[in-house]
Tab-separated table of C-alpha atoms in Angstrom:
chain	number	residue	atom	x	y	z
N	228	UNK	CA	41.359	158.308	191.873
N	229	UNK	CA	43.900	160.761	190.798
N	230	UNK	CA	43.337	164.764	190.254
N	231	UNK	CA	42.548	164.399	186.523
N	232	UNK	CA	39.571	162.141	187.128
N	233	UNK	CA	38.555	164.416	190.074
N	234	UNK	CA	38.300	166.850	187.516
N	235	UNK	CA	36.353	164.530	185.141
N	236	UNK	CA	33.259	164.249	187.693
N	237	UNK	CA	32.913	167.947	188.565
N	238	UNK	CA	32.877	168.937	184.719
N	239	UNK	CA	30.385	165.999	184.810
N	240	UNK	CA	28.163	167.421	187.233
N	241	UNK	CA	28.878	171.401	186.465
N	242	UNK	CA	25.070	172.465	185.935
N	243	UNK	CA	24.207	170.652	189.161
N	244	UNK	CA	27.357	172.823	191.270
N	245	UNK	CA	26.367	175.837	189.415
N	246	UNK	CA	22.696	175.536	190.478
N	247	UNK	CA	23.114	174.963	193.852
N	248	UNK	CA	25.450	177.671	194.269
N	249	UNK	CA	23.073	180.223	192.052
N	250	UNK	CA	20.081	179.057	195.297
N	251	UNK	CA	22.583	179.546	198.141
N	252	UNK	CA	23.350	183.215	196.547
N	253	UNK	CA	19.556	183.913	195.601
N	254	UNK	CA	18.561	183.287	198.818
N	255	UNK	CA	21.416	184.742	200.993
N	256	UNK	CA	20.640	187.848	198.763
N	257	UNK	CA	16.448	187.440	199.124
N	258	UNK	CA	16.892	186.936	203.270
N	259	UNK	CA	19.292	189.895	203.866
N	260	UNK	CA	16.635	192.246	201.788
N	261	UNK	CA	14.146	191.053	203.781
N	262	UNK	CA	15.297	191.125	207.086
N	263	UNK	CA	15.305	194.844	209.334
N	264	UNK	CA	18.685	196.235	209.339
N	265	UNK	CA	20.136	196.122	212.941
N	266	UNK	CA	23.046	198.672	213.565
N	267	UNK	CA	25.724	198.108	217.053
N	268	UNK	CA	26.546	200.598	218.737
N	269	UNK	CA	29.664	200.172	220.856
N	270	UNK	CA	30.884	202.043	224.625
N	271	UNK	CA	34.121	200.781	226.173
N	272	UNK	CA	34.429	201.420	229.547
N	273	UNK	CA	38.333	201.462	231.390
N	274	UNK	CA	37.800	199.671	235.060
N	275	UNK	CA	40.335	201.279	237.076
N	276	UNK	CA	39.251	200.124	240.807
N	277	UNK	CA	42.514	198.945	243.183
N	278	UNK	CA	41.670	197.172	246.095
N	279	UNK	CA	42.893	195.699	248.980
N	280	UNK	CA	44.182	192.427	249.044
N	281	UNK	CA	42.640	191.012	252.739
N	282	UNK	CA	45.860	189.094	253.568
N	283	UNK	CA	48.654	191.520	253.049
N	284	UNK	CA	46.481	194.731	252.871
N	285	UNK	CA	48.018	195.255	250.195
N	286	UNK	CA	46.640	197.595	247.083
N	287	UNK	CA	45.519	195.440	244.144
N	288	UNK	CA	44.103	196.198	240.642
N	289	UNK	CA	40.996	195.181	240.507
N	290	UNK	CA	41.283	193.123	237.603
N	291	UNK	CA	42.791	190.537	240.115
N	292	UNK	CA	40.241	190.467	242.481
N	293	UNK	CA	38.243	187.184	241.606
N	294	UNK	CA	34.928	188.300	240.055
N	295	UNK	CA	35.125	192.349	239.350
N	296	UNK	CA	34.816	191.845	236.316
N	297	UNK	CA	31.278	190.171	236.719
N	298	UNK	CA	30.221	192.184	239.440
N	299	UNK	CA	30.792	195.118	237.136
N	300	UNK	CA	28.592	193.326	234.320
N	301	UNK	CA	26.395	192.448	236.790
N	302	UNK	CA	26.017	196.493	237.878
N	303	UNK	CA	26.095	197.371	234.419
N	304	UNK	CA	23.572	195.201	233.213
N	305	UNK	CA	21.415	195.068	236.497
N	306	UNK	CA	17.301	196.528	236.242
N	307	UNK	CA	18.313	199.308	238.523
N	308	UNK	CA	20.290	200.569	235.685
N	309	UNK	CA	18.452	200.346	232.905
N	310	UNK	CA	15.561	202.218	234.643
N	311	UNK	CA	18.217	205.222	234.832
N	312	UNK	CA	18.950	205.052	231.200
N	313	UNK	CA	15.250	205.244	230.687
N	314	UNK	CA	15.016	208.217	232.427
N	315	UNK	CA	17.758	209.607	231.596
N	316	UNK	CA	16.918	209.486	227.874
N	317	UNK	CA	13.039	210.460	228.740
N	318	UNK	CA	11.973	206.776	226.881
N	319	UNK	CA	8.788	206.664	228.864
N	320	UNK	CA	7.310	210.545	227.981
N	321	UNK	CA	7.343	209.428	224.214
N	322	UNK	CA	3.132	208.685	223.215
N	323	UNK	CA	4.393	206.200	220.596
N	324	UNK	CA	6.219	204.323	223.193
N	325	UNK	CA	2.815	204.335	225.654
N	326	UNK	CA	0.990	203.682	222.610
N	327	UNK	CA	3.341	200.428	221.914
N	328	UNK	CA	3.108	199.724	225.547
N	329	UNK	CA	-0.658	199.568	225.831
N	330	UNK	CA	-0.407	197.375	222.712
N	331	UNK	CA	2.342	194.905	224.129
N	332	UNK	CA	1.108	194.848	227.254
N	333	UNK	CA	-2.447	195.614	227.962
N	334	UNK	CA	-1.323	198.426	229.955
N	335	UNK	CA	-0.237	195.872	232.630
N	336	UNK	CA	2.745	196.884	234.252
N	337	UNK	CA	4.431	200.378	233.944
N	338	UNK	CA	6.060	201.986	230.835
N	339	UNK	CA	9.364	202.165	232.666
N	340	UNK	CA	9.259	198.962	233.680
N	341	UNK	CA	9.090	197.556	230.353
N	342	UNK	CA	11.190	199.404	228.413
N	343	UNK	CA	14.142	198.885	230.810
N	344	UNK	CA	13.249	195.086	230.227
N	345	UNK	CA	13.117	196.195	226.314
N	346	UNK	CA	17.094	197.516	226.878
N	347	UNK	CA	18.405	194.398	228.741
N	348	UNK	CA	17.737	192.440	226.120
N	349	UNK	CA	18.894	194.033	223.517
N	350	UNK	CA	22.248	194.573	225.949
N	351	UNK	CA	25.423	193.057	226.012
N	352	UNK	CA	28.274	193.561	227.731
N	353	UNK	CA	31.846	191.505	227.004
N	354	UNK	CA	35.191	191.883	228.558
N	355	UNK	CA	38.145	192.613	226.317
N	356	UNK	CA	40.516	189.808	226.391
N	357	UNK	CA	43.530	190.547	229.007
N	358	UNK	CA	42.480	194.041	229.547
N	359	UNK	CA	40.261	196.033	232.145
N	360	UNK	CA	37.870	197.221	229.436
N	361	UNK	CA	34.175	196.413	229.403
N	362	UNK	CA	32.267	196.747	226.101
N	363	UNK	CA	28.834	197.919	225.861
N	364	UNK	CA	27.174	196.876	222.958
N	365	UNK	CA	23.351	197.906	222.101
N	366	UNK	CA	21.538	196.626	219.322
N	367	UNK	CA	18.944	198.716	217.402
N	368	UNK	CA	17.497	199.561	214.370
N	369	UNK	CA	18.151	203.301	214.367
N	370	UNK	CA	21.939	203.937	214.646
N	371	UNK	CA	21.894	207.133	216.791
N	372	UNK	CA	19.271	205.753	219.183
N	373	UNK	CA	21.746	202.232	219.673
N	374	UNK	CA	24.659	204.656	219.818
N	375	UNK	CA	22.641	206.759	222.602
N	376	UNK	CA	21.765	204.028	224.777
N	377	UNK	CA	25.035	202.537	224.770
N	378	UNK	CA	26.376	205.723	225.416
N	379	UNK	CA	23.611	206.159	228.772
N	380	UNK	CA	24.470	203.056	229.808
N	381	UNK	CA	27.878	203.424	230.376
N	382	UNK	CA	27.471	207.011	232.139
N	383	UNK	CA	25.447	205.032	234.656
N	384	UNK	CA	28.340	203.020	235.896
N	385	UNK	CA	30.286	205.937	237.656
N	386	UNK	CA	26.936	206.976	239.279
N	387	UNK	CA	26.117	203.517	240.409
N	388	UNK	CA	29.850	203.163	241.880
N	389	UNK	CA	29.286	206.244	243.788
N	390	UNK	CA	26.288	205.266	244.994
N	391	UNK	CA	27.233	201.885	245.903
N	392	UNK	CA	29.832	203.264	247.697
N	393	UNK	CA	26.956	205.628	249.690
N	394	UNK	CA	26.333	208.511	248.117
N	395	UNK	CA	25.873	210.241	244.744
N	396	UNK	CA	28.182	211.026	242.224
N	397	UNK	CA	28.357	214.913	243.621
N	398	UNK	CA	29.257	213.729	247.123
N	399	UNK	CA	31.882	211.443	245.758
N	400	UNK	CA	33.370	214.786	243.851
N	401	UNK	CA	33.558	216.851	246.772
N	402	UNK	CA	34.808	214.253	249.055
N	403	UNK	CA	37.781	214.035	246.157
N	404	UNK	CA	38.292	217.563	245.980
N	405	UNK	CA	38.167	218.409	249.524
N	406	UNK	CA	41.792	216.899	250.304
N	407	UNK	CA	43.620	218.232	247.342
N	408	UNK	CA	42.284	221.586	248.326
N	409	UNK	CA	43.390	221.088	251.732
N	410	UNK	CA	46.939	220.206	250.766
N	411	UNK	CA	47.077	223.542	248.457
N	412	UNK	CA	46.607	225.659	251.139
């Protein structure tokens, strides 16, 4: 079969190609009308931890250490986190949202509980390829709301370090400050 014959058959079968492509476009155009619009909102966070390497003692980025990375998904992503963002955006004062919750729920549970639930799922968090950068993505169908919540989320992460490390994010400050004041003096 050579390229002019090729031809031959589609002309032959033109009204069948042109149907099938006028369903495909129909229906990609019918489904996309139909379906909720979902906007991304997108928070990239720079991991800048250097630790020690155990053997030599000496300081490595942390971006070598086998699993930061994850851990730091793990953090970001973790329950204990997403209850923060829900109080830190005041989620669970909204009646709407206790009025959903009674609804989803049967008032089993607690409002906090369940939203933060709500945000992990609709959370995800991807490493930039050969790079320290985290990207927090949250999916919603208001685009300030997705843009605030991916915004709360990554605020949490210094907090959580600082607290991880035993104290608050304050405490961490001062202990920072206090040795660069010293050295002015």
């Amino acid at each position: 079969m050579n390229f002019a014959q090729f031809l031959l058959i589609l002309q032959a079968r033109k009204k069948i190609v042109l149907l099938t492509l006028l369903v495909t476009v129909a229906a990609t155009l019918v489904v996309s009308l139909l379906l909720p619009k979902t906007y991304e909102a997108t928070s990239s966070l720079v991991m800048n931890y250097k630790g020690v390497d155990p053997l030599t003692g000496m300081a490595l980025p942390g971006q070598l250490m086998p699993g930061y990375m994850a851990t730091q998904i793990d953090i970001i992503s973790s329950k204990n986190v997403a209850l923060r963002v829900v109080d830190q955006l005041k989620l669970a004062d909204s009646p709407a949202v206790i009025a959903q919750f009674t609804e989803s729920t049967g008032g089993k549970g607690t409002v906090r509980d369940w939203l933060a639930e709500l945000l992990q799922k609709k959370l995800d968090i991807v490493p930039a390829k050969e790079s320290s950068v985290l990207n927090v993505t949250f999916k919603a169908s208001d685009p300030q709301f997705a843009a605030a919540v991916a915004n709360a989320f990554a605020d949490e992460l210094p907090e959580d370090q600082c607290a991880a490390q035993g104290g608050t994010a304050e405490e961490s400050h001062q202990l920072l400050r206090l040795p660069a004041e010293g050295a002015a003096r």
